[in-house]
Coordinates of N, CA and C and ligand atoms in Angstrom, one line a residue:
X1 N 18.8 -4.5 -16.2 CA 18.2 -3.2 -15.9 C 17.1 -2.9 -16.9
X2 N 16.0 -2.8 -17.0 CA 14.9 -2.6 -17.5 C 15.1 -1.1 -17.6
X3 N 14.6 -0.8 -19.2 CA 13.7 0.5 -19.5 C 12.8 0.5 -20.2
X4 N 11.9 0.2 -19.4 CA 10.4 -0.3 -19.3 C 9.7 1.1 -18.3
X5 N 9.9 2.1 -19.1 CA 9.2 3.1 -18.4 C 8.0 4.4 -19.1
X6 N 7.5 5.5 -18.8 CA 6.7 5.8 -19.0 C 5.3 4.9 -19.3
X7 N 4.6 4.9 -20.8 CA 3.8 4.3 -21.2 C 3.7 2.6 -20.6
X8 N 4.8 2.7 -20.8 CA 5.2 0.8 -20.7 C 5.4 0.6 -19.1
X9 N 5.5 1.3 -18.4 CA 5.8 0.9 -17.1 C 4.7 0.4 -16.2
X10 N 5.5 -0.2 -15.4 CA 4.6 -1.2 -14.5 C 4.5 -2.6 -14.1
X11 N 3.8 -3.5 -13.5 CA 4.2 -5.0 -13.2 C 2.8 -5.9 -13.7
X12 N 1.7 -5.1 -14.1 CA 0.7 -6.3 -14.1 C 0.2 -5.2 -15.8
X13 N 0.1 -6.3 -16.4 CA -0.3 -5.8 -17.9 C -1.9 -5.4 -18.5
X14 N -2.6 -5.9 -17.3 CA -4.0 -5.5 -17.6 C -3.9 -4.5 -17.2
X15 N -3.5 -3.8 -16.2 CA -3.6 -2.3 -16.0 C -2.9 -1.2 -16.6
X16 N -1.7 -2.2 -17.4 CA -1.4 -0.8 -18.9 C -2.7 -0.9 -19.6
X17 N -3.1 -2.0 -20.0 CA -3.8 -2.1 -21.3 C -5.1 -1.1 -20.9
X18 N -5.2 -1.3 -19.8 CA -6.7 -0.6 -19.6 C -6.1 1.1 -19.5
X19 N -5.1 1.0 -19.0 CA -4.7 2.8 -19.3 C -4.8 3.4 -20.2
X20 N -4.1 2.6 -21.5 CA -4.1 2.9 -22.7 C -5.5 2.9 -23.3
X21 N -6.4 1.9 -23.3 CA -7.6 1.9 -23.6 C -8.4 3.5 -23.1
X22 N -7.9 3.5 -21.5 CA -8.8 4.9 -21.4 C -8.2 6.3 -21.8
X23 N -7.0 6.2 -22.2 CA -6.1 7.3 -23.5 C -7.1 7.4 -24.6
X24 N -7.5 6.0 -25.5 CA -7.5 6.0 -26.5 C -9.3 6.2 -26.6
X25 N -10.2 6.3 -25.0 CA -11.5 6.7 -25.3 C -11.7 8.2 -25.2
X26 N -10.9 9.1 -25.4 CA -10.7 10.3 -25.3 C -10.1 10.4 -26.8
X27 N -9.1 9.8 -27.7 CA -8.7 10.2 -28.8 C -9.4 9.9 -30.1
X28 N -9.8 8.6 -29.6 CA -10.2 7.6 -31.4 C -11.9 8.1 -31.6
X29 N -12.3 8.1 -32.7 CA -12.8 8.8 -33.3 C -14.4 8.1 -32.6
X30 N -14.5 6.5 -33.3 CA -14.9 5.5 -32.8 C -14.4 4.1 -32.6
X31 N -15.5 3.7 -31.8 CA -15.1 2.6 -31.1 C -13.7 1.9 -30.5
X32 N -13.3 2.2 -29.9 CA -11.9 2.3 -29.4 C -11.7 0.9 -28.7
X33 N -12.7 0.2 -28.4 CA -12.5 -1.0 -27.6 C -13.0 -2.1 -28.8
X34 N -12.7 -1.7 -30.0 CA -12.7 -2.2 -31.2 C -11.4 -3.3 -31.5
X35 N -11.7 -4.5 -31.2 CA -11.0 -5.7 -31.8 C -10.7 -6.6 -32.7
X36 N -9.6 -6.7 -33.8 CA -9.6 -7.3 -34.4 C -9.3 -9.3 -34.0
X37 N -10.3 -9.9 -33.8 CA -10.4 -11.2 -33.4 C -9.9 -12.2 -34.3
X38 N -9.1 -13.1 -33.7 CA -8.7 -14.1 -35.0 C -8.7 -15.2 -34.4
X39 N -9.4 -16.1 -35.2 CA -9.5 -17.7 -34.8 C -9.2 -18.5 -35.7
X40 N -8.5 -20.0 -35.5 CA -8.5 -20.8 -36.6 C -9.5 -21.9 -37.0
X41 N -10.0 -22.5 -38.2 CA -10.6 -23.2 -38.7 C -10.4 -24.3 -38.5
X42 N -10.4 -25.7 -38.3 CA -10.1 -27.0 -38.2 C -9.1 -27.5 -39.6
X43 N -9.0 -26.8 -40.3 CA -7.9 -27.1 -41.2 C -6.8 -26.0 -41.1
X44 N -6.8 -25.0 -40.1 CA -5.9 -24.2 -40.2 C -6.0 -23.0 -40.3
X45 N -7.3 -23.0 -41.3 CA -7.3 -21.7 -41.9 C -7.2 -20.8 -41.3
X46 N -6.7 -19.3 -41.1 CA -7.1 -18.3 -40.1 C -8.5 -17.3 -40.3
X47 N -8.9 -16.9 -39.3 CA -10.3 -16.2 -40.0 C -10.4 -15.2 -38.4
X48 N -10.8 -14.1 -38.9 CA -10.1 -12.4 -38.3 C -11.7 -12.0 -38.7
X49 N -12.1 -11.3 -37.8 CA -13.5 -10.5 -37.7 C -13.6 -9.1 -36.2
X50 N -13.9 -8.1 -36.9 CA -13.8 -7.3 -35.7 C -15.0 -7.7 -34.3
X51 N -14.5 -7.4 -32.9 CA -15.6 -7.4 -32.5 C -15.4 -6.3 -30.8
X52 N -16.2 -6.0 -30.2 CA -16.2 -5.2 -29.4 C -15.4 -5.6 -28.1
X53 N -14.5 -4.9 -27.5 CA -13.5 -5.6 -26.3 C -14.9 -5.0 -24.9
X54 N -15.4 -5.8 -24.2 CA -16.5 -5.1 -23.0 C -16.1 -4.9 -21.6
X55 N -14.5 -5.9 -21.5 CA -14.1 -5.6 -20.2 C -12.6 -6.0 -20.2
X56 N -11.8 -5.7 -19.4 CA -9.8 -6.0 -19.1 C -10.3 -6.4 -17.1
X57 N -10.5 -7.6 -17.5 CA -10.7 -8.2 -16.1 C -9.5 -8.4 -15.6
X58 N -9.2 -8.9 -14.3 CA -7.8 -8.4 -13.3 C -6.9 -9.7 -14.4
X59 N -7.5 -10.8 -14.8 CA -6.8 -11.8 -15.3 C -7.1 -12.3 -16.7
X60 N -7.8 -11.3 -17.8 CA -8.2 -11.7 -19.0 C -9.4 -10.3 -19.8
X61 N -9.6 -11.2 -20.7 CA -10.1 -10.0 -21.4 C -11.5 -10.4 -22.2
X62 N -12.7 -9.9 -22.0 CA -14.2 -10.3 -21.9 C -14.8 -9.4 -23.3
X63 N -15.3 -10.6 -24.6 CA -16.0 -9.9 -25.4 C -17.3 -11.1 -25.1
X64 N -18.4 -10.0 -26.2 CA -19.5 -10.9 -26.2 C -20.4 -11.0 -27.6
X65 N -20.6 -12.3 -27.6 CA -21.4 -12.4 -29.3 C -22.0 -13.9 -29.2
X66 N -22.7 -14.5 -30.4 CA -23.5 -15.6 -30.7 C -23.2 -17.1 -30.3
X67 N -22.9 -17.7 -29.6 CA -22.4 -18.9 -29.4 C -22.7 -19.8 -30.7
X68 N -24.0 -19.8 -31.4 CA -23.8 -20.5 -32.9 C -22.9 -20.1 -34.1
X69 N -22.0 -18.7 -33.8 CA -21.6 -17.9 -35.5 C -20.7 -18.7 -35.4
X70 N -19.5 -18.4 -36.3 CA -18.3 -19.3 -36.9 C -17.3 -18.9 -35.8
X71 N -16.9 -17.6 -35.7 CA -16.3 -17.6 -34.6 C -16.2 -18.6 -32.8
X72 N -18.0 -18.4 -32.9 CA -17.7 -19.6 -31.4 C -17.2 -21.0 -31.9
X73 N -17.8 -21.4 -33.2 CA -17.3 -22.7 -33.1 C -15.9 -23.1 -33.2
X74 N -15.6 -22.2 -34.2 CA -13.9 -21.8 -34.1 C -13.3 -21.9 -32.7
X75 N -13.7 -20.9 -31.5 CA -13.6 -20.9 -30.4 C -13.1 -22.3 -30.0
X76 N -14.4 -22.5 -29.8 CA -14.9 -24.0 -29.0 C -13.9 -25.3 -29.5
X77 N -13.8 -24.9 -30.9 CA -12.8 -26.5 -31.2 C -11.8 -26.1 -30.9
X78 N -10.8 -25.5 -30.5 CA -9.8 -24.5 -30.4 C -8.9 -24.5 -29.0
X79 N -10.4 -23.5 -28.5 CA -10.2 -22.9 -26.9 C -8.9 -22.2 -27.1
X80 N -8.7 -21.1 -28.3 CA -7.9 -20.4 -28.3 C -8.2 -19.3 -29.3
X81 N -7.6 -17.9 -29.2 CA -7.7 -16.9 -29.9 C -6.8 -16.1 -29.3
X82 N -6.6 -15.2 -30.7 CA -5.7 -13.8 -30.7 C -6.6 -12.7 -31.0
X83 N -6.3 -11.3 -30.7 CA -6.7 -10.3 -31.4 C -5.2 -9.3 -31.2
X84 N -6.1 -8.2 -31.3 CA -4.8 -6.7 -31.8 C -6.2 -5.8 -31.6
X85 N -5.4 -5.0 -31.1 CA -6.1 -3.4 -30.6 C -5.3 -2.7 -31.4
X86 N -5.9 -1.3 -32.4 CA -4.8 -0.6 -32.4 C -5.8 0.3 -32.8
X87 N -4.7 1.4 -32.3 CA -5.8 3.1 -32.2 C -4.6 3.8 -32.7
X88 N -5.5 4.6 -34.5 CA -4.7 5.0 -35.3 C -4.4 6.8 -34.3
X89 N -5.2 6.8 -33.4 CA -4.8 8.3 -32.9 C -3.6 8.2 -31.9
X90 N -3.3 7.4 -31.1 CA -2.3 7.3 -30.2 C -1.4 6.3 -30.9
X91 N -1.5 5.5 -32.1 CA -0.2 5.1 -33.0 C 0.3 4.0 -32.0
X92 N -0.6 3.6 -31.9 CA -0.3 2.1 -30.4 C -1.3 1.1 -31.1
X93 N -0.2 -0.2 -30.4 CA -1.3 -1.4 -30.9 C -1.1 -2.1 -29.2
X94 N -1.7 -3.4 -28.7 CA -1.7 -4.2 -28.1 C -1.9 -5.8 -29.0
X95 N -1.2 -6.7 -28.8 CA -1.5 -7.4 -29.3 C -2.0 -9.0 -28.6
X96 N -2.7 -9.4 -28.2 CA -2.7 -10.4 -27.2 C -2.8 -12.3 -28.1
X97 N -2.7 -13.2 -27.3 CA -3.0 -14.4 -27.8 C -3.1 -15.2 -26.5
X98 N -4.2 -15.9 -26.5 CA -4.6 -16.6 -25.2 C -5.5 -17.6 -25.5
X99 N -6.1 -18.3 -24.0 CA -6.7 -19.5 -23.7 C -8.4 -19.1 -23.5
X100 N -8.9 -19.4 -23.9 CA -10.5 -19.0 -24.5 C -11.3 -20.1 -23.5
X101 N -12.1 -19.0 -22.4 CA -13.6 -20.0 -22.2 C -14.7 -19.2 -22.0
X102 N -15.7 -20.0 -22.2 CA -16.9 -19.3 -22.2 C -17.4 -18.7 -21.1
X103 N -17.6 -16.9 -21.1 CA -18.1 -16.7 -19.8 C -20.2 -16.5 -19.6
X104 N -20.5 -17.6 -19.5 CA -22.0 -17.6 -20.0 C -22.7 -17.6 -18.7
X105 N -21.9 -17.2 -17.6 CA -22.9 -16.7 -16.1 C -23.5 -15.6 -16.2
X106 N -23.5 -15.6 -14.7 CA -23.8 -14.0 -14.4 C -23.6 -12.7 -14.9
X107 N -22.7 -12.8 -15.5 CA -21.4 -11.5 -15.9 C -22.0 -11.6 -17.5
X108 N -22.3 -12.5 -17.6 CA -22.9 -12.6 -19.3 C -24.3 -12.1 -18.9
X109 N -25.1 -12.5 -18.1 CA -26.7 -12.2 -17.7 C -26.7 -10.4 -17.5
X110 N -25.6 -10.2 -16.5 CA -25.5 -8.6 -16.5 C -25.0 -7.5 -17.4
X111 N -24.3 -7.9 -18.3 CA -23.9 -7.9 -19.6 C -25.7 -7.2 -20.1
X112 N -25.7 -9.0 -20.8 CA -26.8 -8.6 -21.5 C -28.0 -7.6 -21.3
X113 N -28.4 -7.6 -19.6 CA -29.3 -6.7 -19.2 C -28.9 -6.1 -19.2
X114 N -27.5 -5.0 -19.4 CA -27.2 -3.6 -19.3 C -28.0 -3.0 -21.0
X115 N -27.8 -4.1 -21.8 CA -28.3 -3.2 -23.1 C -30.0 -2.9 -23.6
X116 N -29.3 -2.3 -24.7 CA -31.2 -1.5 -25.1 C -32.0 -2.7 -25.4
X117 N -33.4 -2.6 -24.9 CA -34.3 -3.5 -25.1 C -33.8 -4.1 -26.7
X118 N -33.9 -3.0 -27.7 CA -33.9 -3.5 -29.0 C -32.7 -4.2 -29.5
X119 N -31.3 -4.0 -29.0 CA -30.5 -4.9 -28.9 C -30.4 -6.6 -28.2
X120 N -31.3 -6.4 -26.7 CA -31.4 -7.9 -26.4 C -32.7 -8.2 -27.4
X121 N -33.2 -7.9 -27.5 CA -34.6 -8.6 -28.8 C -33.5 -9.0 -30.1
X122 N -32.4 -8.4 -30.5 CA -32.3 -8.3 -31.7 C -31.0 -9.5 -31.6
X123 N -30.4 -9.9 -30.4 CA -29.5 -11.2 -29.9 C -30.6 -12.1 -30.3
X124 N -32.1 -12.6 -30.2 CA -32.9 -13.4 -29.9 C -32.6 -13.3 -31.6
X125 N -32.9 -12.2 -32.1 CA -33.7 -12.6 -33.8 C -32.8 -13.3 -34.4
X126 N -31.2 -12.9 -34.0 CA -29.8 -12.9 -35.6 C -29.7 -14.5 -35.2
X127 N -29.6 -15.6 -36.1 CA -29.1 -16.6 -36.1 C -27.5 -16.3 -36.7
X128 N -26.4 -15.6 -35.7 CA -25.7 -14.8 -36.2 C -24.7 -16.0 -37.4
X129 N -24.2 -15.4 -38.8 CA -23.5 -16.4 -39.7 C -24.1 -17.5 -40.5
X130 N -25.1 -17.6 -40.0 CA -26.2 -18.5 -40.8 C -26.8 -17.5 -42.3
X131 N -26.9 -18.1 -43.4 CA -27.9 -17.5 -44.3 C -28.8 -17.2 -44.1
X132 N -29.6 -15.5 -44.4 CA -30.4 -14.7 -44.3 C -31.0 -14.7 -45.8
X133 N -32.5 -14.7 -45.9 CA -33.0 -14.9 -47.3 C -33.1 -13.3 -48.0
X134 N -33.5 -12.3 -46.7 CA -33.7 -11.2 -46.5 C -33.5 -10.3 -46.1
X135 N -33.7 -8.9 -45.5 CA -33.3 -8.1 -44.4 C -35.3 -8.2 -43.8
X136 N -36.0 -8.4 -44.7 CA -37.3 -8.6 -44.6 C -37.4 -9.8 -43.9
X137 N -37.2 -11.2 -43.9 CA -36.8 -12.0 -43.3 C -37.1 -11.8 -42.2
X138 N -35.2 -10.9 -41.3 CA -35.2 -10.4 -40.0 C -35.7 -9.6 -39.2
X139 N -36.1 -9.1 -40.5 CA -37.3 -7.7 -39.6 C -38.6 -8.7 -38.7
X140 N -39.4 -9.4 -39.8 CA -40.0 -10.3 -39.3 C -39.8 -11.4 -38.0
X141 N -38.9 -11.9 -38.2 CA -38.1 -12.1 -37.2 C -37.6 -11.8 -36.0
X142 N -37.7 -10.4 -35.8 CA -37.4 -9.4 -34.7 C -38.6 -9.3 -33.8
X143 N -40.1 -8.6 -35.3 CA -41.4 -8.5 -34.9 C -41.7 -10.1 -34.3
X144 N -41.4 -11.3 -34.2 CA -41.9 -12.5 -33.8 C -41.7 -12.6 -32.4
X145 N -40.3 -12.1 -32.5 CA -39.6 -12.6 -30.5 C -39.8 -11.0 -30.0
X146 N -40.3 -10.3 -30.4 CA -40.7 -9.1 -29.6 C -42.0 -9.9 -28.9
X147 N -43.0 -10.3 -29.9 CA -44.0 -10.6 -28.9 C -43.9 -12.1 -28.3
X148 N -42.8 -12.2 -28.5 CA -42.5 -13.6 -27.7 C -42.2 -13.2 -26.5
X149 N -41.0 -12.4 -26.3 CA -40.4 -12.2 -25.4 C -40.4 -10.7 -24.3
X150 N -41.5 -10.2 -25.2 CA -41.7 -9.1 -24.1 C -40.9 -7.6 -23.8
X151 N -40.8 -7.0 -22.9 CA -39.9 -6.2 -22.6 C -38.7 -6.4 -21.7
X152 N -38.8 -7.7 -21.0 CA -37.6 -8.5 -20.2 C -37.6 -9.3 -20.5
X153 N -36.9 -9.8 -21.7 CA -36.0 -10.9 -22.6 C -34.9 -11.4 -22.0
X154 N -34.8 -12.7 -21.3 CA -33.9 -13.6 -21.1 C -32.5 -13.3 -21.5
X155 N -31.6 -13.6 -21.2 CA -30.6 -13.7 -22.1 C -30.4 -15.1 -22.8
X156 N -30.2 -15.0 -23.5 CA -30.9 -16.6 -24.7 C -29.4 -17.3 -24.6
X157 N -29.6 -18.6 -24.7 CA -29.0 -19.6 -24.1 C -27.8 -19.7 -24.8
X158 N -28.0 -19.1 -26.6 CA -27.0 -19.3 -27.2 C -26.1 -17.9 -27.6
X159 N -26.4 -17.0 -26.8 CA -25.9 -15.6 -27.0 C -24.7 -15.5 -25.5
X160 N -23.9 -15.0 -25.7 CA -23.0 -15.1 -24.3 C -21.5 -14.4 -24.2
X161 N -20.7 -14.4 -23.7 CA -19.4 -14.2 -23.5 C -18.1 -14.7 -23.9
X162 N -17.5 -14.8 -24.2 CA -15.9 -15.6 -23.8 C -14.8 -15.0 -22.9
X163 N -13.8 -15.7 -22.5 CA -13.0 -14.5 -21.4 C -12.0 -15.3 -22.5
X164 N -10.5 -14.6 -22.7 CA -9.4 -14.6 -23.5 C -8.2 -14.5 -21.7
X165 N -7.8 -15.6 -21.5 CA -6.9 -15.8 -20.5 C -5.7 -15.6 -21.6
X166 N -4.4 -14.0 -21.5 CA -3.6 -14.4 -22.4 C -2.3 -15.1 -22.1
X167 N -1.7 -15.8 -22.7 CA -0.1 -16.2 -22.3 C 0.4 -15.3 -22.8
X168 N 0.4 -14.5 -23.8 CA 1.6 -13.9 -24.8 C 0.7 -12.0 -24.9
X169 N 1.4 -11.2 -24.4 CA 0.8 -9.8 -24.4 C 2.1 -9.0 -24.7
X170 N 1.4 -8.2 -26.1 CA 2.6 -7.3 -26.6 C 2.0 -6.1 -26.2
X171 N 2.7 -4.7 -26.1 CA 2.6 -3.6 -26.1 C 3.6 -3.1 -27.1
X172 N 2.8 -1.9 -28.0 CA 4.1 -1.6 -29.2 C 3.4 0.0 -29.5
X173 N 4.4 0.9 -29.5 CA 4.3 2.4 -29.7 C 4.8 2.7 -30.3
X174 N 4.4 4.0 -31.4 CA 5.3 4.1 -32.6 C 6.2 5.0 -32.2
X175 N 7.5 4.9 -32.8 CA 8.6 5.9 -32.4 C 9.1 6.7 -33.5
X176 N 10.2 7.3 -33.6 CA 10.6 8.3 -34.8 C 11.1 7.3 -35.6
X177 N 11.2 8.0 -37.0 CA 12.0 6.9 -37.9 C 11.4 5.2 -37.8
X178 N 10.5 4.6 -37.7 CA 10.3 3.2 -37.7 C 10.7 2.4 -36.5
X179 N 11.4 3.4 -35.1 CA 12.5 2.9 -34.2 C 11.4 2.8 -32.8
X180 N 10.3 1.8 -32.8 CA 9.1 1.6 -32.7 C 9.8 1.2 -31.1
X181 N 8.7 0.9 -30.0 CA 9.0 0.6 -28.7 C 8.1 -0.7 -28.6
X182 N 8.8 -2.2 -28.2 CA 7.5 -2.8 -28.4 C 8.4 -3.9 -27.0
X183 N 7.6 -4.3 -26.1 CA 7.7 -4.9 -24.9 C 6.8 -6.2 -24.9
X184 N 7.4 -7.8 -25.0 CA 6.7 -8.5 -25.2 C 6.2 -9.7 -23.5
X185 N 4.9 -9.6 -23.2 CA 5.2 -9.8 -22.4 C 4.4 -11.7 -22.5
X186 N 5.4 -12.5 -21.4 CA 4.6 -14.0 -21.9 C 4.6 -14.4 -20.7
X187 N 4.0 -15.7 -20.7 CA 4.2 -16.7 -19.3 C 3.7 -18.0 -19.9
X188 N 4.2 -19.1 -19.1 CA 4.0 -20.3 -20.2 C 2.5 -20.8 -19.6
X189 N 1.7 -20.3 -18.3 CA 0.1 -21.0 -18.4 C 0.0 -19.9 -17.4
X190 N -1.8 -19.7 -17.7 CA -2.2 -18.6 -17.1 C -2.2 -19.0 -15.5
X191 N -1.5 -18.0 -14.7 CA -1.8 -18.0 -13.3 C -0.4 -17.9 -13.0
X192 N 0.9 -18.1 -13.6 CA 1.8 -18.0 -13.8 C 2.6 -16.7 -13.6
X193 N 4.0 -16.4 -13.1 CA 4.4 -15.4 -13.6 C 5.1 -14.7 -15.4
X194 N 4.5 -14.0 -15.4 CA 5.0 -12.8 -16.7 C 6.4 -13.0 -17.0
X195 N 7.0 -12.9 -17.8 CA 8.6 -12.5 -18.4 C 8.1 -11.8 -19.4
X196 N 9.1 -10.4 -19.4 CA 9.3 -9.4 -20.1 C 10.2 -9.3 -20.9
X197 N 10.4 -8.7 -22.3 CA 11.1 -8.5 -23.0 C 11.0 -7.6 -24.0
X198 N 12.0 -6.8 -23.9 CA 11.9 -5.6 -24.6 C 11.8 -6.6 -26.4
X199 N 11.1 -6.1 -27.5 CA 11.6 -6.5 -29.2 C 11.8 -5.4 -29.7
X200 N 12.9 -6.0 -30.8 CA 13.6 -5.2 -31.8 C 12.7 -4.0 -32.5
X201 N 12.3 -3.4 -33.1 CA 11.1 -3.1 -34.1 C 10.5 -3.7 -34.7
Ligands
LIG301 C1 -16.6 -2.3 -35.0 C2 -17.3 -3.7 -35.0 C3 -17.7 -4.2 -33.8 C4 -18.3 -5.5 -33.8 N1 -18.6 -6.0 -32.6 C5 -19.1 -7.3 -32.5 C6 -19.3 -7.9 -31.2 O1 -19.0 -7.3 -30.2 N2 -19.8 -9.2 -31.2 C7 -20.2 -9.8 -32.4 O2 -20.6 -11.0 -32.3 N3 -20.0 -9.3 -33.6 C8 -19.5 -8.0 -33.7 N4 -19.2 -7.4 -34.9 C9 -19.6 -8.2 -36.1 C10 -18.4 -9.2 -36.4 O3 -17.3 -8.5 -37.0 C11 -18.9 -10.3 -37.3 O4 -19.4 -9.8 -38.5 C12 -19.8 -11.3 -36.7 O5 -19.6 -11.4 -35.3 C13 -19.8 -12.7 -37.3 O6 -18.5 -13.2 -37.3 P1 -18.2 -14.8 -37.5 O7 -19.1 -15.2 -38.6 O8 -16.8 -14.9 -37.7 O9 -18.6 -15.5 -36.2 C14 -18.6 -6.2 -35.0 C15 -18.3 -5.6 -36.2 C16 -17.6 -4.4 -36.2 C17 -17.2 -3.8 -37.6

């Protein structure tokens, strides 16, 4: 018998997460779709960088950034990442770990056309993680593919998406005394059914 109710209730876990998320864009100060991203190195290392969560699709979870920085490559040799959500106003974390691919279509093309001119110009300028000699440098840099690229700039070949398919999704809320509520939810490959399980604190 499951008590898996209030906050926690329900059968498909993208539509907690997105509940909670729309809780937490009414409470948190900024950026609430604010992710801490973690990927490993080819020797193991772990390496954690925040980055912006853009969508809780019916089967994964869609950020977007540089296909050359350290993270994609990380990505790419991998094809795996974790992150953690957590919004210090509602005292909730989510924590996910999943199967990484690149979403560099359409949804990436619409994506990028929803933002401000000066942001898609400024995807063109960042060789994001590479050495910068300058901030002068990039400025220059910006000024170059402005007149390169106009006022309807492409979405550039190496700027794009990833989707995070997760196996492993926690939900955890703080409770009185440290006596925390945390429901872990897994399945052994995406497409699969969920198992639930309540954890200790
Ligand atoms: C709140 C916040 C949101 C960020 N969002 C993004 C993002 O959506 N995409 C991105 O590429 N970098 C984002 N960044 C910058 C990354 O943290 C990081 O500096 C950059 O992506 C390079 O990481 P890498 O060298 O590990 O690839 C964000 C940083 C902060 C603090």
């Amino acid at each position: 018998m499951s008590d898996r109710t209030g906050i926690f209730a329900g059968e498909d876990p993208f539509a907690i997460a997105r509940s909670w998320l729309a809780e937490a864009e009414d409470t948190e100060t900024n950026d609430p779709n604010a992710i801490a991203l973690s990927t490993v190195d080819t020797n193991g290392m772990p390496n954690v960088r925040m980055v912006l969560l853009k969508d809780i699709e019916d089967d994964g979870f869609v950020f977007f950034t540089n296909y050359g920085s350290v993270k994609a490559s990380e990505i790419d040799a991998t094809g795996r990442a974790a992150f953690v959500l957590h919004w210090k106003s509602l005292r909730r974390q989510i924590r996910v770990r999943g199967i990484v691919r690149r979403e560099d279509g359409e949804k990436a093309d619409t994506y990028y056309r929803s933002r401000s001119l000066k942001s898609r110009l400024g995807a063109w300028a960042s060789r994001q993680s590479q050495p910068l000699s300058s901030r002068t440098a990039l400025m220059a840099e910006v000024a170059k593919v402005t007149a390169q690229q106009g006022t309807d700039p492409a979405r550039p070949e190496f700027w794009g998406g990833y989707h995070i398919a997760p196996l492993e999704i926690e939900f955890w809320a703080d409770g009185a005394f440290r006596l925390h509520d945390r429901f872990r939810w897994t399945r052994d490959e995406v497409g699969t059914d969920w198992h639930v399980v309540r954890l200790n604190p």
